[in-house]
Amino acid sequence: MSMFKIFTINPGSTSTKIALFEDETKVFSKNVNHAAEKLAQYPAISDQLEYRKETIDTLLKENNISLDGVTAFVGRGGGLLAMDGGTYEVDDLVLDHAVRGANGVQHPAMLGPQIAHEYARLYHAKAYVVNPPDVDELQDLARMTGIKGVYRTVHLHALNLKETAIRHAESMNKKYEDCNFIVCHIGGGISISAHRGGKMVDGYDIVGGEGPMAPTRCGSIAVSDILKYCRDKDLGEVKQLCTRSGGFVSHLGISDALEVSSRAKGGDPYAAMLWNTMIYQIEKCIGSMAAVLHGRIDGILLGGGMVYNEDLVSQIKDTCEWIAPVTAYPGEFEMEAMAAGTVRVLSGKEELKKYSGECKFKGFDF
């Protein structure tokens, strides 16, 4: 059986992660940090393309890594409109939407398809994205709200959530499509999702302020309280509470969950209340996803950087293990997930998807 060489690129807010795989075995990986003042020189995120690529080229040269013979280049998908989960080839439409941020969310992940395309062009290979952040597989009942014309959507850590579920299903000698899971990504942002039969049928819009409090995110708050809060504030400033200035940052001015946990353990009552409230809200959201799945759940899966914290995992197990077994997968599988999704397509185990360029959900017929 032929071996696939896969090069993955994951642009973040202040760093770019790269990794080279032979099939699903990682043979090289690096994370390069970017100075905030350097990135600030670029008016738009897509303007960073050449700088980020030059940084990657330098890193590869320093480590004597050649990209000759790479089968596929895979970038973290960003800027795209809502779609089903899966692996998509970077065609002209994907590239156009990534460059301009067609979904209206300006995030460094927009650079993923662009950088992958540049390398694929140079090395006569294919470029792909796998389970982009805008994966939307909501069931109809999860879409309606109490305001006419306003429908729910989700922004989640889809790449890591789905890979965690796929790996856990394999550990049970089952297919992801034959299982029901509650999957959580608990890091700087916190995603909690319900997976039924290979689809992420419900979850929270963590970009829009839904779900539990997180280190930099306010989480769900009553509309009336938000309206009262923003009476004398700039709306742009208030919106930052959803992704940057909420949660631990709003209360303590720090986003380091380890520090908050340490303060809590050391007897700081404010930090302890914040830490335990965040975990309490995670547990409530897990309970709501249990109802979505009608209590028929094969496992509750915890991924993300905060899952290294034993207290967090212990509390969630104590509260939620009556629902289903709780399994911890500390850290993230984002690079591995991009490689694995590509290998599944190249080996014929999964069908390659084509990006339509249209929002999956266009409203109901009534």
PDB file of C-alpha atoms in Angstrom, residues 62-320:
ATOM      1  CA  GLU A  62      16.422  25.390   9.284  1.00  0.00           C
ATOM      2  CA  ASN A  63      15.240  21.840   9.982  1.00  0.00           C
ATOM      3  CA  ASN A  64      16.287  20.372   6.611  1.00  0.00           C
ATOM      4  CA  ILE A  65      12.718  19.398   5.771  1.00  0.00           C
ATOM      5  CA  SER A  66      11.902  18.966   2.086  1.00  0.00           C
ATOM      6  CA  LEU A  67       8.331  19.086   0.783  1.00  0.00           C
ATOM      7  CA  ASP A  68       9.220  17.189  -2.403  1.00  0.00           C
ATOM      8  CA  GLY A  69       6.838  14.292  -2.892  1.00  0.00           C
ATOM      9  CA  VAL A  70       4.141  15.643  -0.569  1.00  0.00           C
ATOM     10  CA  THR A  71       0.795  14.200  -1.655  1.00  0.00           C
ATOM     11  CA  ALA A  72      -1.436  16.851  -0.119  1.00  0.00           C
ATOM     12  CA  PHE A  73      -1.269  20.134   1.760  1.00  0.00           C
ATOM     13  CA  VAL A  74      -3.991  20.702   4.345  1.00  0.00           C
ATOM     14  CA  GLY A  75      -4.877  24.044   5.901  1.00  0.00           C
ATOM     15  CA  ARG A  76      -7.151  24.883   8.796  1.00  0.00           C
ATOM     16  CA  GLY A  77     -10.330  26.077   7.070  1.00  0.00           C
ATOM     17  CA  GLY A  78     -11.551  29.574   7.833  1.00  0.00           C
ATOM     18  CA  GLY A  79     -13.756  32.245   6.276  1.00  0.00           C
ATOM     19  CA  LEU A  80     -16.121  29.694   4.712  1.00  0.00           C
ATOM     20  CA  LEU A  81     -19.899  29.463   4.828  1.00  0.00           C
ATOM     21  CA  ALA A  82     -21.710  26.777   6.842  1.00  0.00           C
ATOM     22  CA  MET A  83     -21.270  23.259   5.483  1.00  0.00           C
ATOM     23  CA  ASP A  84     -21.446  19.576   6.365  1.00  0.00           C
ATOM     24  CA  GLY A  85     -18.474  18.019   8.085  1.00  0.00           C
ATOM     25  CA  GLY A  86     -15.831  16.285   5.994  1.00  0.00           C
ATOM     26  CA  THR A  87     -12.818  16.911   3.780  1.00  0.00           C
ATOM     27  CA  TYR A  88     -12.995  19.475   0.973  1.00  0.00           C
ATOM     28  CA  GLU A  89     -10.580  20.242  -1.847  1.00  0.00           C
ATOM     29  CA  VAL A  90      -9.394  23.845  -1.986  1.00  0.00           C
ATOM     30  CA  ASP A  91     -10.835  24.967  -5.320  1.00  0.00           C
ATOM     31  CA  ASP A  92     -11.271  28.500  -6.671  1.00  0.00           C
ATOM     32  CA  LEU A  93     -14.469  29.052  -4.673  1.00  0.00           C
ATOM     33  CA  VAL A  94     -12.960  27.882  -1.370  1.00  0.00           C
ATOM     34  CA  LEU A  95      -9.937  30.082  -2.025  1.00  0.00           C
ATOM     35  CA  ASP A  96     -12.059  33.145  -2.847  1.00  0.00           C
ATOM     36  CA  HIS A  97     -14.177  32.754   0.299  1.00  0.00           C
ATOM     37  CA  ALA A  98     -11.129  32.182   2.486  1.00  0.00           C
ATOM     38  CA  VAL A  99      -9.361  35.268   1.122  1.00  0.00           C
ATOM     39  CA  ARG A 100     -12.277  37.609   1.775  1.00  0.00           C
ATOM     40  CA  GLY A 101     -13.774  35.865   4.803  1.00  0.00           C
ATOM     41  CA  ALA A 102     -17.169  35.120   3.278  1.00  0.00           C
ATOM     42  CA  ASN A 103     -18.664  34.148   6.646  1.00  0.00           C
ATOM     43  CA  GLY A 104     -17.921  37.551   8.146  1.00  0.00           C
ATOM     44  CA  VAL A 105     -15.578  36.125  10.803  1.00  0.00           C
ATOM     45  CA  GLN A 106     -12.041  37.482  10.514  1.00  0.00           C
ATOM     46  CA  HIS A 107      -9.835  34.736  11.947  1.00  0.00           C
ATOM     47  CA  PRO A 108      -6.289  33.564  11.084  1.00  0.00           C
ATOM     48  CA  ALA A 109      -7.759  30.200  10.031  1.00  0.00           C
ATOM     49  CA  MET A 110      -8.660  32.031   6.793  1.00  0.00           C
ATOM     50  CA  LEU A 111      -4.967  31.712   5.917  1.00  0.00           C
ATOM     51  CA  GLY A 112      -5.065  27.907   6.131  1.00  0.00           C
ATOM     52  CA  PRO A 113      -6.604  27.239   2.701  1.00  0.00           C
ATOM     53  CA  GLN A 114      -4.536  30.043   1.168  1.00  0.00           C
ATOM     54  CA  ILE A 115      -1.171  28.733   2.394  1.00  0.00           C
ATOM     55  CA  ALA A 116      -2.113  25.126   1.518  1.00  0.00           C
ATOM     56  CA  HIS A 117      -3.042  26.271  -1.992  1.00  0.00           C
ATOM     57  CA  GLU A 118       0.267  28.102  -2.443  1.00  0.00           C
ATOM     58  CA  TYR A 119       2.295  25.019  -1.522  1.00  0.00           C
ATOM     59  CA  ALA A 120       0.081  22.693  -3.571  1.00  0.00           C
ATOM     60  CA  ARG A 121       0.643  24.914  -6.613  1.00  0.00           C
ATOM     61  CA  LEU A 122       4.416  24.894  -6.104  1.00  0.00           C
ATOM     62  CA  TYR A 123       4.684  21.140  -5.536  1.00  0.00           C
ATOM     63  CA  HIS A 124       1.996  20.006  -8.010  1.00  0.00           C
ATOM     64  CA  ALA A 125      -0.137  18.464  -5.268  1.00  0.00           C
ATOM     65  CA  LYS A 126      -3.669  18.845  -3.925  1.00  0.00           C
ATOM     66  CA  ALA A 127      -4.853  21.210  -1.191  1.00  0.00           C
ATOM     67  CA  TYR A 128      -7.610  20.393   1.292  1.00  0.00           C
ATOM     68  CA  VAL A 129      -9.456  21.591   4.369  1.00  0.00           C
ATOM     69  CA  VAL A 130     -10.914  19.187   6.951  1.00  0.00           C
ATOM     70  CA  ASN A 131     -13.917  19.922   9.191  1.00  0.00           C
ATOM     71  CA  PRO A 132     -13.600  23.722   9.126  1.00  0.00           C
ATOM     72  CA  PRO A 133     -14.852  25.831  12.079  1.00  0.00           C
ATOM     73  CA  ASP A 134     -18.086  26.524  10.185  1.00  0.00           C
ATOM     74  CA  VAL A 135     -19.268  22.910  10.084  1.00  0.00           C
ATOM     75  CA  ASP A 136     -23.043  23.073  10.606  1.00  0.00           C
ATOM     76  CA  GLU A 137     -24.923  19.787  10.975  1.00  0.00           C
ATOM     77  CA  LEU A 138     -27.658  21.020  13.304  1.00  0.00           C
ATOM     78  CA  GLN A 139     -30.918  19.148  13.384  1.00  0.00           C
ATOM     79  CA  ASP A 140     -33.952  21.308  12.542  1.00  0.00           C
ATOM     80  CA  LEU A 141     -35.174  21.446  16.139  1.00  0.00           C
ATOM     81  CA  ALA A 142     -31.911  23.115  17.139  1.00  0.00           C
ATOM     82  CA  ARG A 143     -32.347  26.025  14.713  1.00  0.00           C
ATOM     83  CA  MET A 144     -35.552  27.843  15.677  1.00  0.00           C
ATOM     84  CA  THR A 145     -35.479  30.692  18.195  1.00  0.00           C
ATOM     85  CA  GLY A 146     -38.200  32.804  19.823  1.00  0.00           C
ATOM     86  CA  ILE A 147     -37.544  35.682  17.404  1.00  0.00           C
ATOM     87  CA  LYS A 148     -39.027  35.445  13.912  1.00  0.00           C
ATOM     88  CA  GLY A 149     -36.330  35.372  11.263  1.00  0.00           C
ATOM     89  CA  VAL A 150     -33.524  34.697  13.741  1.00  0.00           C
ATOM     90  CA  TYR A 151     -32.130  31.172  13.565  1.00  0.00           C
ATOM     91  CA  ARG A 152     -29.431  29.461  15.570  1.00  0.00           C
ATOM     92  CA  THR A 153     -26.100  28.585  14.073  1.00  0.00           C
ATOM     93  CA  VAL A 154     -22.963  27.204  15.687  1.00  0.00           C
ATOM     94  CA  HIS A 155     -19.268  27.971  15.716  1.00  0.00           C
ATOM     95  CA  LEU A 156     -17.382  25.167  17.419  1.00  0.00           C
ATOM     96  CA  HIS A 157     -13.993  23.453  17.518  1.00  0.00           C
ATOM     97  CA  ALA A 158     -15.377  21.080  14.875  1.00  0.00           C
ATOM     98  CA  LEU A 159     -12.002  19.697  13.786  1.00  0.00           C
ATOM     99  CA  ASN A 160     -10.976  18.537  17.251  1.00  0.00           C
ATOM    100  CA  LEU A 161     -14.496  17.532  18.339  1.00  0.00           C
ATOM    101  CA  LYS A 162     -15.023  15.211  15.392  1.00  0.00           C
ATOM    102  CA  GLU A 163     -11.530  13.704  15.515  1.00  0.00           C
ATOM    103  CA  THR A 164     -11.925  12.965  19.228  1.00  0.00           C
ATOM    104  CA  ALA A 165     -15.235  11.222  18.509  1.00  0.00           C
ATOM    105  CA  ILE A 166     -13.790   9.254  15.576  1.00  0.00           C
ATOM    106  CA  ARG A 167     -10.834   8.057  17.654  1.00  0.00           C
ATOM    107  CA  HIS A 168     -12.999   7.081  20.607  1.00  0.00           C
ATOM    108  CA  ALA A 169     -15.370   5.119  18.371  1.00  0.00           C
ATOM    109  CA  GLU A 170     -12.373   3.244  16.951  1.00  0.00           C
ATOM    110  CA  SER A 171     -11.227   2.419  20.495  1.00  0.00           C
ATOM    111  CA  MET A 172     -14.642   0.798  20.981  1.00  0.00           C
ATOM    112  CA  ASN A 173     -14.274  -1.106  17.676  1.00  0.00           C
ATOM    113  CA  LYS A 174     -17.175   0.891  16.309  1.00  0.00           C
ATOM    114  CA  LYS A 175     -17.709   3.434  13.565  1.00  0.00           C
ATOM    115  CA  TYR A 176     -18.305   7.080  14.461  1.00  0.00           C
ATOM    116  CA  GLU A 177     -21.503   6.863  12.387  1.00  0.00           C
ATOM    117  CA  ASP A 178     -22.846   4.121  14.681  1.00  0.00           C
ATOM    118  CA  CYS A 179     -22.336   6.026  17.954  1.00  0.00           C
ATOM    119  CA  ASN A 180     -23.843   8.823  20.034  1.00  0.00           C
ATOM    120  CA  PHE A 181     -21.387  11.047  21.909  1.00  0.00           C
ATOM    121  CA  ILE A 182     -21.285  14.246  23.923  1.00  0.00           C
ATOM    122  CA  VAL A 183     -17.960  15.786  22.925  1.00  0.00           C
ATOM    123  CA  CYS A 184     -16.338  18.744  24.680  1.00  0.00           C
ATOM    124  CA  HIS A 185     -13.329  20.853  23.769  1.00  0.00           C
ATOM    125  CA  ILE A 186     -12.221  22.666  26.928  1.00  0.00           C
ATOM    126  CA  GLY A 187      -9.490  25.208  26.288  1.00  0.00           C
ATOM    127  CA  GLY A 188      -9.333  28.965  25.723  1.00  0.00           C
ATOM    128  CA  GLY A 189     -12.755  28.483  24.186  1.00  0.00           C
ATOM    129  CA  ILE A 190     -15.177  25.774  25.299  1.00  0.00           C
ATOM    130  CA  SER A 191     -17.256  23.791  22.802  1.00  0.00           C
ATOM    131  CA  ILE A 192     -19.883  21.273  23.916  1.00  0.00           C
ATOM    132  CA  SER A 193     -21.659  19.266  21.241  1.00  0.00           C
ATOM    133  CA  ALA A 194     -24.038  16.362  20.660  1.00  0.00           C
ATOM    134  CA  HIS A 195     -23.026  13.817  17.992  1.00  0.00           C
ATOM    135  CA  ARG A 196     -25.582  11.374  16.641  1.00  0.00           C
ATOM    136  CA  GLY A 197     -24.841   8.920  13.860  1.00  0.00           C
ATOM    137  CA  GLY A 198     -21.789  10.779  12.575  1.00  0.00           C
ATOM    138  CA  LYS A 199     -23.397  14.237  12.656  1.00  0.00           C
ATOM    139  CA  MET A 200     -22.887  17.085  15.120  1.00  0.00           C
ATOM    140  CA  VAL A 201     -26.609  17.682  15.611  1.00  0.00           C
ATOM    141  CA  ASP A 202     -26.418  20.368  18.323  1.00  0.00           C
ATOM    142  CA  GLY A 203     -23.963  22.576  20.128  1.00  0.00           C
ATOM    143  CA  TYR A 204     -23.336  26.166  21.182  1.00  0.00           C
ATOM    144  CA  ASP A 205     -22.334  29.230  19.190  1.00  0.00           C
ATOM    145  CA  ILE A 206     -19.222  30.079  21.168  1.00  0.00           C
ATOM    146  CA  VAL A 207     -18.394  33.006  18.880  1.00  0.00           C
ATOM    147  CA  GLY A 208     -21.849  34.458  19.529  1.00  0.00           C
ATOM    148  CA  GLY A 209     -21.717  34.154  23.317  1.00  0.00           C
ATOM    149  CA  GLU A 210     -23.516  30.840  23.901  1.00  0.00           C
ATOM    150  CA  GLY A 211     -22.439  28.026  26.186  1.00  0.00           C
ATOM    151  CA  PRO A 212     -20.394  28.064  29.395  1.00  0.00           C
ATOM    152  CA  MET A 213     -18.060  30.785  30.599  1.00  0.00           C
ATOM    153  CA  ALA A 214     -14.502  30.291  29.354  1.00  0.00           C
ATOM    154  CA  PRO A 215     -11.166  31.988  30.121  1.00  0.00           C
ATOM    155  CA  THR A 216     -11.792  34.742  27.541  1.00  0.00           C
ATOM    156  CA  ARG A 217     -15.533  34.294  26.896  1.00  0.00           C
ATOM    157  CA  CYS A 218     -18.584  35.441  28.810  1.00  0.00           C
ATOM    158  CA  GLY A 219     -20.837  32.503  27.915  1.00  0.00           C
ATOM    159  CA  SER A 220     -24.639  32.620  27.906  1.00  0.00           C
ATOM    160  CA  ILE A 221     -26.168  35.628  29.673  1.00  0.00           C
ATOM    161  CA  ALA A 222     -29.772  36.840  29.780  1.00  0.00           C
ATOM    162  CA  VAL A 223     -30.562  39.318  26.996  1.00  0.00           C
ATOM    163  CA  SER A 224     -32.058  41.809  29.472  1.00  0.00           C
ATOM    164  CA  ASP A 225     -28.838  41.778  31.514  1.00  0.00           C
ATOM    165  CA  ILE A 226     -26.739  42.402  28.402  1.00  0.00           C
ATOM    166  CA  LEU A 227     -28.981  45.289  27.334  1.00  0.00           C
ATOM    167  CA  LYS A 228     -28.645  46.843  30.772  1.00  0.00           C
ATOM    168  CA  TYR A 229     -24.867  46.328  30.751  1.00  0.00           C
ATOM    169  CA  CYS A 230     -24.313  47.947  27.354  1.00  0.00           C
ATOM    170  CA  ARG A 231     -26.406  51.096  27.896  1.00  0.00           C
ATOM    171  CA  ASP A 232     -23.335  53.311  28.259  1.00  0.00           C
ATOM    172  CA  LYS A 233     -20.828  51.169  26.341  1.00  0.00           C
ATOM    173  CA  ASP A 234     -19.660  50.817  22.768  1.00  0.00           C
ATOM    174  CA  LEU A 235     -21.305  47.801  21.095  1.00  0.00           C
ATOM    175  CA  GLY A 236     -18.001  46.658  19.612  1.00  0.00           C
ATOM    176  CA  GLU A 237     -16.500  46.645  23.092  1.00  0.00           C
ATOM    177  CA  VAL A 238     -19.420  44.616  24.412  1.00  0.00           C
ATOM    178  CA  LYS A 239     -19.114  42.095  21.567  1.00  0.00           C
ATOM    179  CA  GLN A 240     -15.505  41.439  22.600  1.00  0.00           C
ATOM    180  CA  LEU A 241     -16.906  39.811  25.757  1.00  0.00           C
ATOM    181  CA  CYS A 242     -17.975  36.873  23.570  1.00  0.00           C
ATOM    182  CA  THR A 243     -14.450  35.926  22.520  1.00  0.00           C
ATOM    183  CA  ARG A 244     -11.710  38.071  24.066  1.00  0.00           C
ATOM    184  CA  SER A 245     -12.553  40.084  27.162  1.00  0.00           C
ATOM    185  CA  GLY A 246     -15.139  37.918  28.949  1.00  0.00           C
ATOM    186  CA  GLY A 247     -14.786  35.103  31.472  1.00  0.00           C
ATOM    187  CA  PHE A 248     -11.641  35.077  33.598  1.00  0.00           C
ATOM    188  CA  VAL A 249     -10.344  38.155  31.761  1.00  0.00           C
ATOM    189  CA  SER A 250     -13.388  40.215  32.766  1.00  0.00           C
ATOM    190  CA  HIS A 251     -13.127  39.161  36.411  1.00  0.00           C
ATOM    191  CA  LEU A 252      -9.401  38.846  37.092  1.00  0.00           C
ATOM    192  CA  GLY A 253      -7.726  40.363  34.060  1.00  0.00           C
ATOM    193  CA  ILE A 254      -6.017  37.071  33.160  1.00  0.00           C
ATOM    194  CA  SER A 255      -6.808  34.289  30.696  1.00  0.00           C
ATOM    195  CA  ASP A 256      -4.458  31.657  32.138  1.00  0.00           C
ATOM    196  CA  ALA A 257      -6.711  28.855  33.405  1.00  0.00           C
ATOM    197  CA  LEU A 258      -3.779  27.213  35.207  1.00  0.00           C
ATOM    198  CA  GLU A 259      -3.213  30.361  37.233  1.00  0.00           C
ATOM    199  CA  VAL A 260      -6.904  30.659  38.123  1.00  0.00           C
ATOM    200  CA  SER A 261      -6.958  26.996  39.150  1.00  0.00           C
ATOM    201  CA  SER A 262      -3.809  27.478  41.252  1.00  0.00           C
ATOM    202  CA  ARG A 263      -5.271  30.533  42.966  1.00  0.00           C
ATOM    203  CA  ALA A 264      -8.448  28.588  43.690  1.00  0.00           C
ATOM    204  CA  LYS A 265      -6.465  25.697  45.138  1.00  0.00           C
ATOM    205  CA  GLY A 266      -4.449  28.164  47.197  1.00  0.00           C
ATOM    206  CA  GLY A 267      -7.534  29.512  48.951  1.00  0.00           C
ATOM    207  CA  ASP A 268      -8.481  32.572  46.855  1.00  0.00           C
ATOM    208  CA  PRO A 269     -12.300  32.621  47.195  1.00  0.00           C
ATOM    209  CA  TYR A 270     -12.893  34.764  44.085  1.00  0.00           C
ATOM    210  CA  ALA A 271     -10.758  32.496  41.879  1.00  0.00           C
ATOM    211  CA  ALA A 272     -12.383  29.406  43.410  1.00  0.00           C
ATOM    212  CA  MET A 273     -15.867  30.693  42.635  1.00  0.00           C
ATOM    213  CA  LEU A 274     -14.889  31.485  39.039  1.00  0.00           C
ATOM    214  CA  TRP A 275     -13.170  28.128  38.506  1.00  0.00           C
ATOM    215  CA  ASN A 276     -16.016  26.096  39.964  1.00  0.00           C
ATOM    216  CA  THR A 277     -18.676  28.180  38.197  1.00  0.00           C
ATOM    217  CA  MET A 278     -17.051  27.495  34.835  1.00  0.00           C
ATOM    218  CA  ILE A 279     -17.027  23.755  35.544  1.00  0.00           C
ATOM    219  CA  TYR A 280     -20.625  23.906  36.805  1.00  0.00           C
ATOM    220  CA  GLN A 281     -21.705  25.571  33.557  1.00  0.00           C
ATOM    221  CA  ILE A 282     -19.850  22.950  31.509  1.00  0.00           C
ATOM    222  CA  GLU A 283     -21.710  20.234  33.408  1.00  0.00           C
ATOM    223  CA  LYS A 284     -25.071  21.943  32.792  1.00  0.00           C
ATOM    224  CA  CYS A 285     -24.339  22.094  29.064  1.00  0.00           C
ATOM    225  CA  ILE A 286     -23.353  18.419  29.035  1.00  0.00           C
ATOM    226  CA  GLY A 287     -26.708  17.658  30.672  1.00  0.00           C
ATOM    227  CA  SER A 288     -28.550  19.571  27.979  1.00  0.00           C
ATOM    228  CA  MET A 289     -26.755  17.613  25.242  1.00  0.00           C
ATOM    229  CA  ALA A 290     -27.747  14.403  27.051  1.00  0.00           C
ATOM    230  CA  ALA A 291     -31.383  15.418  26.596  1.00  0.00           C
ATOM    231  CA  VAL A 292     -30.740  16.132  22.898  1.00  0.00           C
ATOM    232  CA  LEU A 293     -29.540  12.529  22.531  1.00  0.00           C
ATOM    233  CA  HIS A 294     -32.515  11.166  24.519  1.00  0.00           C
ATOM    234  CA  GLY A 295     -30.141   9.700  27.089  1.00  0.00           C
ATOM    235  CA  ARG A 296     -28.762   7.174  24.607  1.00  0.00           C
ATOM    236  CA  ILE A 297     -25.081   8.040  24.857  1.00  0.00           C
ATOM    237  CA  ASP A 298     -21.985   5.915  24.234  1.00  0.00           C
ATOM    238  CA  GLY A 299     -19.627   8.287  25.995  1.00  0.00           C
ATOM    239  CA  ILE A 300     -18.812  11.783  27.188  1.00  0.00           C
ATOM    240  CA  LEU A 301     -15.469  12.830  25.707  1.00  0.00           C
ATOM    241  CA  LEU A 302     -13.312  15.662  27.063  1.00  0.00           C
ATOM    242  CA  GLY A 303     -10.580  17.231  24.915  1.00  0.00           C
ATOM    243  CA  GLY A 304      -8.598  20.469  24.991  1.00  0.00           C
ATOM    244  CA  GLY A 305      -5.771  21.937  27.049  1.00  0.00           C
ATOM    245  CA  MET A 306      -7.705  22.365  30.300  1.00  0.00           C
ATOM    246  CA  VAL A 307      -8.404  18.626  30.387  1.00  0.00           C
ATOM    247  CA  TYR A 308      -4.854  18.182  31.716  1.00  0.00           C
ATOM    248  CA  ASN A 309      -6.286  19.607  34.956  1.00  0.00           C
ATOM    249  CA  GLU A 310      -7.212  16.673  37.203  1.00  0.00           C
ATOM    250  CA  ASP A 311      -9.635  18.706  39.324  1.00  0.00           C
ATOM    251  CA  LEU A 312     -11.684  19.709  36.280  1.00  0.00           C
ATOM    252  CA  VAL A 313     -11.913  16.144  35.003  1.00  0.00           C
ATOM    253  CA  SER A 314     -12.716  14.807  38.477  1.00  0.00           C
ATOM    254  CA  GLN A 315     -15.554  17.284  38.989  1.00  0.00           C
ATOM    255  CA  ILE A 316     -17.093  16.512  35.587  1.00  0.00           C
ATOM    256  CA  LYS A 317     -16.863  12.778  36.239  1.00  0.00           C
ATOM    257  CA  ASP A 318     -18.493  13.140  39.655  1.00  0.00           C
ATOM    258  CA  THR A 319     -21.359  15.148  38.201  1.00  0.00           C
ATOM    259  CA  CYS A 320     -21.900  13.551  34.784  1.00  0.00           C
TER     260      CYS A 320
END
